[in-house]
PDB file of C-alpha atoms in Angstrom:
ATOM      1  CA  MET A 277     104.937 115.328  86.481  1.00  0.00           C
ATOM      2  CA  THR A 278     106.816 112.643  86.252  1.00  0.00           C
ATOM      3  CA  SER A 279     106.544 109.698  83.677  1.00  0.00           C
ATOM      4  CA  LEU A 280     108.587 107.144  82.386  1.00  0.00           C
ATOM      5  CA  GLU A 281     107.376 105.071  79.859  1.00  0.00           C
ATOM      6  CA  PRO A 282     109.350 101.906  78.700  1.00  0.00           C
ATOM      7  CA  PRO A 283     109.402 100.199  75.741  1.00  0.00           C
ATOM      8  CA  THR A 284     107.344  97.272  77.259  1.00  0.00           C
ATOM      9  CA  LEU A 285     103.993  97.022  77.958  1.00  0.00           C
ATOM     10  CA  LYS A 286     103.506  95.192  81.287  1.00  0.00           C
ATOM     11  CA  ALA A 287      99.488  92.833  81.405  1.00  0.00           C
ATOM     12  CA  SER A 288     100.004  92.864  85.347  1.00  0.00           C
ATOM     13  CA  LEU A 289     100.501  95.041  88.269  1.00  0.00           C
ATOM     14  CA  ARG A 290     102.144  94.401  91.431  1.00  0.00           C
ATOM     15  CA  LEU A 291     101.643  95.935  95.120  1.00  0.00           C
ATOM     16  CA  LEU A 292     103.693  95.847  98.158  1.00  0.00           C
ATOM     17  CA  SER A 293     102.716  97.400 101.702  1.00  0.00           C
ATOM     18  CA  TRP A 294     105.389  96.806 104.514  1.00  0.00           C
ATOM     19  CA  ASN A 295     105.685  98.075 107.512  1.00  0.00           C
ATOM     20  CA  VAL A 296     109.574  98.068 107.849  1.00  0.00           C
ATOM     21  CA  GLU A 297     109.708  99.351 111.760  1.00  0.00           C
ATOM     22  CA  GLY A 298     112.274 102.297 110.971  1.00  0.00           C
ATOM     23  CA  LEU A 299     114.907 102.521 107.250  1.00  0.00           C
ATOM     24  CA  ASN A 300     117.862 104.908 108.781  1.00  0.00           C
ATOM     25  CA  SER A 301     120.185 101.793 109.739  1.00  0.00           C
ATOM     26  CA  PRO A 302     122.148 101.336 106.098  1.00  0.00           C
ATOM     27  CA  VAL A 303     122.683  97.535 107.424  1.00  0.00           C
ATOM     28  CA  LYS A 304     118.847  97.594 107.062  1.00  0.00           C
ATOM     29  CA  ARG A 305     118.115  99.276 104.252  1.00  0.00           C
ATOM     30  CA  LYS A 306     120.132  97.131 102.600  1.00  0.00           C
ATOM     31  CA  LYS A 307     118.219  94.212 104.151  1.00  0.00           C
ATOM     32  CA  ILE A 308     115.050  95.281 103.051  1.00  0.00           C
ATOM     33  CA  LEU A 309     115.942  96.568  99.585  1.00  0.00           C
ATOM     34  CA  ALA A 310     117.614  93.185  99.075  1.00  0.00           C
ATOM     35  CA  HIS A 311     114.425  91.655  99.985  1.00  0.00           C
ATOM     36  CA  LEU A 312     112.196  94.235  98.083  1.00  0.00           C
ATOM     37  CA  ALA A 313     114.090  92.717  94.872  1.00  0.00           C
ATOM     38  CA  THR A 314     113.274  89.063  95.451  1.00  0.00           C
ATOM     39  CA  LEU A 315     109.121  90.033  95.284  1.00  0.00           C
ATOM     40  CA  LYS A 316     109.474  92.909  92.227  1.00  0.00           C
ATOM     41  CA  PRO A 317     107.136  94.885  92.976  1.00  0.00           C
ATOM     42  CA  ASP A 318     105.523  97.063  91.029  1.00  0.00           C
ATOM     43  CA  VAL A 319     104.398  99.928  93.738  1.00  0.00           C
ATOM     44  CA  VAL A 320     105.541 100.103  97.170  1.00  0.00           C
ATOM     45  CA  PHE A 321     104.349 101.166  99.869  1.00  0.00           C
ATOM     46  CA  LEU A 322     106.331 102.001 102.966  1.00  0.00           C
ATOM     47  CA  GLN A 323     105.133 102.827 106.692  1.00  0.00           C
ATOM     48  CA  GLU A 324     107.619 103.821 109.606  1.00  0.00           C
ATOM     49  CA  THR A 325     110.711 104.738 107.504  1.00  0.00           C
ATOM     50  CA  HIS A 326     111.399 107.094 110.531  1.00  0.00           C
ATOM     51  CA  TRP A 327     112.861 109.593 108.284  1.00  0.00           C
ATOM     52  CA  SER A 328     112.866 113.409 109.491  1.00  0.00           C
ATOM     53  CA  SER A 329     113.597 114.695 105.901  1.00  0.00           C
ATOM     54  CA  PRO A 330     112.428 114.779 101.956  1.00  0.00           C
ATOM     55  CA  ASP A 331     115.437 114.303 101.074  1.00  0.00           C
ATOM     56  CA  ASN A 332     115.622 110.790 103.121  1.00  0.00           C
ATOM     57  CA  HIS A 333     115.316 107.919  99.619  1.00  0.00           C
ATOM     58  CA  LEU A 334     116.552 104.776  99.162  1.00  0.00           C
ATOM     59  CA  ARG A 335     118.801 103.620  96.242  1.00  0.00           C
ATOM     60  CA  SER A 336     117.992 100.694  93.668  1.00  0.00           C
ATOM     61  CA  PRO A 337     118.586 100.393  90.160  1.00  0.00           C
ATOM     62  CA  TRP A 338     114.990  99.374  89.906  1.00  0.00           C
ATOM     63  CA  ILE A 339     113.275 102.074  91.364  1.00  0.00           C
ATOM     64  CA  GLY A 340     111.881 104.957  89.116  1.00  0.00           C
ATOM     65  CA  TYR A 341     110.583 107.525  91.200  1.00  0.00           C
ATOM     66  CA  GLN A 342     109.388 108.293  95.155  1.00  0.00           C
ATOM     67  CA  THR A 343     107.523 110.170  97.458  1.00  0.00           C
ATOM     68  CA  SER A 344     107.900 110.159 101.475  1.00  0.00           C
ATOM     69  CA  ALA A 345     105.800 112.007 104.043  1.00  0.00           C
ATOM     70  CA  PRO A 346     108.558 112.585 106.951  1.00  0.00           C
ATOM     71  CA  PHE A 347     108.187 113.313 110.750  1.00  0.00           C
ATOM     72  CA  THR A 348     110.336 113.613 113.504  1.00  0.00           C
ATOM     73  CA  ASN A 349     113.258 110.927 113.796  1.00  0.00           C
ATOM     74  CA  LYS A 350     112.005 107.537 114.792  1.00  0.00           C
ATOM     75  CA  LYS A 351     108.813 108.126 114.495  1.00  0.00           C
ATOM     76  CA  ARG A 352     105.904 107.352 111.522  1.00  0.00           C
ATOM     77  CA  GLY A 353     106.599 108.732 107.802  1.00  0.00           C
ATOM     78  CA  THR A 354     105.586 107.036 104.429  1.00  0.00           C
ATOM     79  CA  ALA A 355     106.788 106.604 101.436  1.00  0.00           C
ATOM     80  CA  ILE A 356     105.790 105.104  98.072  1.00  0.00           C
ATOM     81  CA  LEU A 357     107.882 103.986  95.226  1.00  0.00           C
ATOM     82  CA  LEU A 358     107.455 103.051  91.531  1.00  0.00           C
ATOM     83  CA  ASN A 359     109.180 100.751  89.686  1.00  0.00           C
ATOM     84  CA  LYS A 360     111.143 102.065  86.886  1.00  0.00           C
ATOM     85  CA  SER A 361     109.783  99.025  84.336  1.00  0.00           C
ATOM     86  CA  LEU A 362     106.310 100.247  85.086  1.00  0.00           C
ATOM     87  CA  PRO A 363     104.887 102.849  82.413  1.00  0.00           C
ATOM     88  CA  PHE A 364     103.444 105.626  84.488  1.00  0.00           C
ATOM     89  CA  THR A 365     102.757 108.994  85.341  1.00  0.00           C
ATOM     90  CA  VAL A 366     102.587 110.500  87.923  1.00  0.00           C
ATOM     91  CA  LEU A 367      99.924 113.157  87.737  1.00  0.00           C
ATOM     92  CA  ASP A 368      99.674 114.134  91.504  1.00  0.00           C
ATOM     93  CA  GLU A 369     101.279 113.923  94.738  1.00  0.00           C
ATOM     94  CA  VAL A 370     100.530 114.431  97.933  1.00  0.00           C
ATOM     95  CA  ASN A 371     102.401 114.030 101.685  1.00  0.00           C
ATOM     96  CA  ASP A 372     101.029 114.033 105.174  1.00  0.00           C
ATOM     97  CA  PRO A 373     102.670 116.763 107.412  1.00  0.00           C
ATOM     98  CA  GLN A 374     102.314 114.477 110.047  1.00  0.00           C
ATOM     99  CA  GLY A 375     103.803 111.846 108.188  1.00  0.00           C
ATOM    100  CA  ARG A 376     100.638 109.619 108.206  1.00  0.00           C
ATOM    101  CA  PHE A 377     100.187 109.410 104.663  1.00  0.00           C
ATOM    102  CA  THR A 378     101.706 109.834 101.185  1.00  0.00           C
ATOM    103  CA  ILE A 379      98.983 109.528  98.151  1.00  0.00           C
ATOM    104  CA  VAL A 380     100.010 109.365  94.683  1.00  0.00           C
ATOM    105  CA  MET A 381      97.627 109.999  91.721  1.00  0.00           C
ATOM    106  CA  MET A 382      99.495 108.161  88.938  1.00  0.00           C
ATOM    107  CA  SER A 383      98.254 107.534  84.761  1.00  0.00           C
ATOM    108  CA  VAL A 384      99.431 103.409  83.455  1.00  0.00           C
ATOM    109  CA  LEU A 385      98.208 102.661  80.034  1.00  0.00           C
ATOM    110  CA  GLY A 386      95.426 105.299  79.798  1.00  0.00           C
ATOM    111  CA  GLU A 387      93.813 104.330  83.270  1.00  0.00           C
ATOM    112  CA  THR A 388      94.163 106.452  86.700  1.00  0.00           C
ATOM    113  CA  TYR A 389      94.944 104.777  90.028  1.00  0.00           C
ATOM    114  CA  LEU A 390      94.670 106.928  93.039  1.00  0.00           C
ATOM    115  CA  LEU A 391      97.635 105.275  95.771  1.00  0.00           C
ATOM    116  CA  VAL A 392      96.688 105.692  99.102  1.00  0.00           C
ATOM    117  CA  ASN A 393      99.571 104.646 101.675  1.00  0.00           C
ATOM    118  CA  VAL A 394      98.431 104.910 105.402  1.00  0.00           C
ATOM    119  CA  TYR A 395      99.950 104.442 108.786  1.00  0.00           C
ATOM    120  CA  ALA A 396      96.685 104.504 110.830  1.00  0.00           C
ATOM    121  CA  PRO A 397      97.510 106.208 114.428  1.00  0.00           C
ATOM    122  CA  HIS A 398      97.005 103.458 117.587  1.00  0.00           C
ATOM    123  CA  PRO A 399      94.402 103.420 118.982  1.00  0.00           C
ATOM    124  CA  PRO A 400      92.987 103.966 115.232  1.00  0.00           C
ATOM    125  CA  HIS A 401      91.245 107.660 115.420  1.00  0.00           C
ATOM    126  CA  LEU A 402      87.769 107.730 113.346  1.00  0.00           C
ATOM    127  CA  GLN A 403      88.375 111.294 112.477  1.00  0.00           C
ATOM    128  CA  PHE A 404      92.302 110.621 111.001  1.00  0.00           C
ATOM    129  CA  PHE A 405      89.804 108.050 108.670  1.00  0.00           C
ATOM    130  CA  SER A 406      87.132 110.321 108.717  1.00  0.00           C
ATOM    131  CA  ASP A 407      89.822 113.879 107.709  1.00  0.00           C
ATOM    132  CA  LEU A 408      91.344 111.169 105.261  1.00  0.00           C
ATOM    133  CA  TYR A 409      88.159 109.824 103.501  1.00  0.00           C
ATOM    134  CA  ALA A 410      87.187 113.754 102.795  1.00  0.00           C
ATOM    135  CA  THR A 411      90.735 114.370 101.385  1.00  0.00           C
ATOM    136  CA  LEU A 412      90.495 111.502  99.426  1.00  0.00           C
ATOM    137  CA  LEU A 413      86.801 112.871  98.100  1.00  0.00           C
ATOM    138  CA  GLN A 414      88.383 115.908  95.945  1.00  0.00           C
ATOM    139  CA  TYR A 415      89.644 112.916  93.220  1.00  0.00           C
ATOM    140  CA  THR A 416      88.577 111.726  90.739  1.00  0.00           C
ATOM    141  CA  PHE A 417      89.793 108.955  89.122  1.00  0.00           C
ATOM    142  CA  THR A 418      89.506 105.631  87.780  1.00  0.00           C
ATOM    143  CA  HIS A 419      90.439 103.247  90.798  1.00  0.00           C
ATOM    144  CA  CYS A 420      91.621 103.904  94.266  1.00  0.00           C
ATOM    145  CA  ILE A 421      93.790 101.536  96.151  1.00  0.00           C
ATOM    146  CA  ILE A 422      94.731 101.743  99.950  1.00  0.00           C
ATOM    147  CA  GLY A 423      97.064  99.967 101.445  1.00  0.00           C
ATOM    148  CA  GLY A 424      99.757 100.196 104.587  1.00  0.00           C
ATOM    149  CA  ASP A 425      99.359  99.654 108.737  1.00  0.00           C
ATOM    150  CA  PHE A 426      95.700 100.256 109.745  1.00  0.00           C
ATOM    151  CA  ASN A 427      96.319  99.053 113.338  1.00  0.00           C
ATOM    152  CA  ALA A 428      93.007  97.545 113.434  1.00  0.00           C
ATOM    153  CA  VAL A 429      91.717  94.764 111.633  1.00  0.00           C
ATOM    154  CA  LEU A 430      88.470  94.557 109.813  1.00  0.00           C
ATOM    155  CA  ASP A 431      87.239  91.448 111.656  1.00  0.00           C
ATOM    156  CA  PRO A 432      87.356  90.620 115.178  1.00  0.00           C
ATOM    157  CA  VAL A 433      86.961  87.021 114.897  1.00  0.00           C
ATOM    158  CA  LEU A 434      88.897  86.350 111.497  1.00  0.00           C
ATOM    159  CA  ASP A 435      91.756  88.291 111.735  1.00  0.00           C
ATOM    160  CA  ARG A 436      92.963  87.790 115.142  1.00  0.00           C
ATOM    161  CA  SER A 437      94.909  84.552 115.908  1.00  0.00           C
ATOM    162  CA  ARG A 438      93.337  85.691 119.247  1.00  0.00           C
ATOM    163  CA  VAL A 439      89.521  86.651 119.066  1.00  0.00           C
ATOM    164  CA  GLY A 440      89.244  90.107 119.987  1.00  0.00           C
ATOM    165  CA  THR A 441      85.681  91.285 121.356  1.00  0.00           C
ATOM    166  CA  SER A 442      86.506  93.604 123.790  1.00  0.00           C
ATOM    167  CA  SER A 443      84.727  96.848 123.338  1.00  0.00           C
ATOM    168  CA  ALA A 444      88.137  98.171 122.546  1.00  0.00           C
ATOM    169  CA  SER A 445      88.477  95.731 120.085  1.00  0.00           C
ATOM    170  CA  LEU A 446      85.552  96.624 117.970  1.00  0.00           C
ATOM    171  CA  ARG A 447      86.292 100.119 118.553  1.00  0.00           C
ATOM    172  CA  ALA A 448      89.768  99.981 116.953  1.00  0.00           C
ATOM    173  CA  SER A 449      87.886  98.614 113.376  1.00  0.00           C
ATOM    174  CA  VAL A 450      85.893 101.387 113.260  1.00  0.00           C
ATOM    175  CA  GLY A 451      87.820 103.900 111.274  1.00  0.00           C
ATOM    176  CA  PRO A 452      88.823 101.564 108.813  1.00  0.00           C
ATOM    177  CA  LEU A 453      85.484 100.124 108.310  1.00  0.00           C
ATOM    178  CA  PHE A 454      84.371 104.235 108.161  1.00  0.00           C
ATOM    179  CA  LEU A 455      86.841 104.408 104.957  1.00  0.00           C
ATOM    180  CA  LYS A 456      86.124 101.018 103.465  1.00  0.00           C
ATOM    181  CA  ASP A 457      81.865 101.764 103.406  1.00  0.00           C
ATOM    182  CA  HIS A 458      81.697 104.997 102.589  1.00  0.00           C
ATOM    183  CA  LEU A 459      84.365 104.301 100.063  1.00  0.00           C
ATOM    184  CA  ALA A 460      82.952 101.338  99.013  1.00  0.00           C
ATOM    185  CA  LEU A 461      86.027  99.357  98.873  1.00  0.00           C
ATOM    186  CA  PHE A 462      86.644  95.727  99.076  1.00  0.00           C
ATOM    187  CA  ASP A 463      89.568  93.518 101.433  1.00  0.00           C
ATOM    188  CA  ALA A 464      91.622  92.059  98.530  1.00  0.00           C
ATOM    189  CA  TRP A 465      93.163  89.420 100.825  1.00  0.00           C
ATOM    190  CA  ARG A 466      89.635  88.503 102.173  1.00  0.00           C
ATOM    191  CA  TYR A 467      88.044  88.475  98.633  1.00  0.00           C
ATOM    192  CA  ILE A 468      90.685  85.771  97.935  1.00  0.00           C
ATOM    193  CA  ASN A 469      90.864  84.270 100.801  1.00  0.00           C
ATOM    194  CA  PRO A 470      87.105  84.138 102.874  1.00  0.00           C
ATOM    195  CA  GLU A 471      87.444  82.169 105.348  1.00  0.00           C
ATOM    196  CA  GLY A 472      91.319  82.765 105.312  1.00  0.00           C
ATOM    197  CA  ARG A 473      93.168  82.972 108.287  1.00  0.00           C
ATOM    198  CA  ASP A 474      96.477  84.591 108.306  1.00  0.00           C
ATOM    199  CA  TYR A 475      98.551  87.294 109.927  1.00  0.00           C
ATOM    200  CA  SER A 476     100.880  90.368 108.729  1.00  0.00           C
ATOM    201  CA  PHE A 477     101.353  91.258 112.183  1.00  0.00           C
ATOM    202  CA  TYR A 478     103.074  90.058 115.702  1.00  0.00           C
ATOM    203  CA  SER A 479     102.634  91.594 118.744  1.00  0.00           C
ATOM    204  CA  HIS A 480     105.328  90.589 121.575  1.00  0.00           C
ATOM    205  CA  PRO A 481     103.354  92.149 124.313  1.00  0.00           C
ATOM    206  CA  HIS A 482     100.308  90.412 124.445  1.00  0.00           C
ATOM    207  CA  ASP A 483     101.813  87.554 122.228  1.00  0.00           C
ATOM    208  CA  SER A 484      99.194  87.802 119.102  1.00  0.00           C
ATOM    209  CA  PHE A 485      99.289  87.845 115.583  1.00  0.00           C
ATOM    210  CA  SER A 486      96.903  90.120 113.642  1.00  0.00           C
ATOM    211  CA  ARG A 487      96.039  90.726 109.955  1.00  0.00           C
ATOM    212  CA  ILE A 488      96.537  94.860 110.046  1.00  0.00           C
ATOM    213  CA  ASP A 489      98.397  95.583 107.263  1.00  0.00           C
ATOM    214  CA  MET A 490      96.258  95.270 104.223  1.00  0.00           C
ATOM    215  CA  PHE A 491      94.957  96.882 100.654  1.00  0.00           C
ATOM    216  CA  LEU A 492      91.456  98.206 100.049  1.00  0.00           C
ATOM    217  CA  LEU A 493      90.533  98.724  96.635  1.00  0.00           C
ATOM    218  CA  SER A 494      87.513 100.274  95.005  1.00  0.00           C
ATOM    219  CA  SER A 495      84.390  98.335  93.647  1.00  0.00           C
ATOM    220  CA  SER A 496      86.498  98.699  89.771  1.00  0.00           C
ATOM    221  CA  CYS A 497      89.336  96.465  90.793  1.00  0.00           C
ATOM    222  CA  TYR A 498      86.779  93.618  91.574  1.00  0.00           C
ATOM    223  CA  HIS A 499      87.730  91.561  88.378  1.00  0.00           C
ATOM    224  CA  SER A 500      91.282  92.829  88.516  1.00  0.00           C
ATOM    225  CA  VAL A 501      92.389  91.052  91.537  1.00  0.00           C
ATOM    226  CA  VAL A 502      94.308  87.987  90.443  1.00  0.00           C
ATOM    227  CA  ASP A 503      96.180  87.774  93.827  1.00  0.00           C
ATOM    228  CA  ALA A 504      97.110  88.842  97.648  1.00  0.00           C
ATOM    229  CA  THR A 505      99.287  87.313  99.734  1.00  0.00           C
ATOM    230  CA  ILE A 506     100.445  87.817 102.884  1.00  0.00           C
ATOM    231  CA  GLY A 507     104.718  87.262 103.815  1.00  0.00           C
ATOM    232  CA  MET A 508     107.015  86.138 106.318  1.00  0.00           C
ATOM    233  CA  ILE A 509     107.145  88.222 109.481  1.00  0.00           C
ATOM    234  CA  HIS A 510     110.949  89.010 108.399  1.00  0.00           C
ATOM    235  CA  ILE A 511     113.383  92.074 109.178  1.00  0.00           C
ATOM    236  CA  SER A 512     110.725  94.055 110.878  1.00  0.00           C
ATOM    237  CA  ASP A 513     107.933  92.843 112.853  1.00  0.00           C
ATOM    238  CA  HIS A 514     105.233  93.200 109.815  1.00  0.00           C
ATOM    239  CA  ALA A 515     105.793  90.940 107.339  1.00  0.00           C
ATOM    240  CA  PRO A 516     105.400  92.566 103.413  1.00  0.00           C
ATOM    241  CA  VAL A 517     101.225  92.478 101.938  1.00  0.00           C
ATOM    242  CA  THR A 518     101.611  91.676  98.501  1.00  0.00           C
ATOM    243  CA  LEU A 519      98.258  92.669  95.361  1.00  0.00           C
ATOM    244  CA  ASP A 520      98.448  91.566  91.997  1.00  0.00           C
ATOM    245  CA  LEU A 521      95.951  93.002  89.688  1.00  0.00           C
ATOM    246  CA  GLN A 522      95.223  92.276  86.076  1.00  0.00           C
ATOM    247  CA  LEU A 523      96.125  95.754  83.712  1.00  0.00           C
ATOM    248  CA  LYS A 524      93.426  96.584  80.887  1.00  0.00           C
ATOM    249  CA  MET A 525      95.808  95.925  77.644  1.00  0.00           C
ATOM    250  CA  PRO A 526      95.157  99.220  75.500  1.00  0.00           C
ATOM    251  CA  LEU A 527      93.713  98.220  71.950  1.00  0.00           C
ATOM    252  CA  PRO A 528      95.475  98.062  69.254  1.00  0.00           C
ATOM    253  CA  ARG A 529      95.859 101.074  67.133  1.00  0.00           C
ATOM    254  CA  SER A 530      93.760 100.757  63.802  1.00  0.00           C
ATOM    255  CA  ARG A 531      95.183 101.529  60.439  1.00  0.00           C
ATOM    256  CA  ASN A 532      93.301 104.059  58.014  1.00  0.00           C
ATOM    257  CA  TRP A 533      92.879 102.457  54.738  1.00  0.00           C
ATOM    258  CA  ARG A 534      94.730 104.982  52.031  1.00  0.00           C
ATOM    259  CA  PHE A 535      93.298 104.662  48.461  1.00  0.00           C
ATOM    260  CA  PRO A 536      96.170 103.048  46.306  1.00  0.00           C
ATOM    261  CA  THR A 537      96.751 106.502  44.034  1.00  0.00           C
ATOM    262  CA  SER A 538      99.360 104.603  42.082  1.00  0.00           C
ATOM    263  CA  LEU A 539      95.973 102.711  40.251  1.00  0.00           C
ATOM    264  CA  LEU A 540      94.628 105.622  39.322  1.00  0.00           C
ATOM    265  CA  HIS A 541      97.392 105.195  36.483  1.00  0.00           C
ATOM    266  CA  SER A 542      96.389 102.220  35.360  1.00  0.00           C
ATOM    267  CA  SER A 543      95.039 101.258  32.285  1.00  0.00           C
ATOM    268  CA  ASP A 544      93.886  97.694  33.391  1.00  0.00           C
ATOM    269  CA  PHE A 545      92.110  99.283  36.739  1.00  0.00           C
ATOM    270  CA  LYS A 546      90.787 101.682  34.496  1.00  0.00           C
ATOM    271  CA  ALA A 547      88.840  99.672  32.243  1.00  0.00           C
ATOM    272  CA  HIS A 548      87.669  97.138  35.285  1.00  0.00           C
ATOM    273  CA  LEU A 549      86.012 100.662  36.529  1.00  0.00           C
ATOM    274  CA  GLU A 550      84.619 101.093  33.023  1.00  0.00           C
ATOM    275  CA  LEU A 551      83.263  97.541  32.953  1.00  0.00           C
ATOM    276  CA  SER A 552      81.634  97.662  36.079  1.00  0.00           C
TER     277      SER A 552
END
């Protein structure tokens, strides 16, 4: 169990998800870390780390915890980082041997969060999401946050710059929609932007944009969402997406009243009791 509890309490939680398209280049790692530092996330989901060993790590003063699911070099790989300013306790972690997901169960201010970082296959297979669903059913949690690169959109009309209504496009959405519906999740960005259009990924072969990077949240987070944004497509061909949640602040501890025993030796107090 990893625990880090700084002296100050946080009022909000910022999560960030980013398909970085490889972290093996020292120059690129430096750029990624510099950009992350400007966004000030508390929790980071990274996809396509391209790490081949669990010993690979990012090094930065703000990182208080990290775990990753490596795969073969230049393929797949997911990682979750936690900011040391977050008063967290890690209760459990699971890293997929196929480099497709990383799960961290953490506690923050008495609330349990199941963090699930996903890098879905392309095209996304229903079996992958069905197996992931079965894995997540093993956990008991207050809040569930699933983020990452789903390699599919939820809405072929609103989430693509070129409307995709082909059978292949519709089939690609089946997996993410299965997970969303069976876990009763909602799309954080779409919650903030019901009819909005913005995109997190640019496909060079198709010369098109799509919103395939997102956060799906359990209904327990519904009233906690403050903001959800899509950043610039920068460094990678994916944009970082962020989510801000309001944290439930713990109630102040009530102090038990104690009778001041010194009054027992006060003649005035004794006289008052006799008159009463």
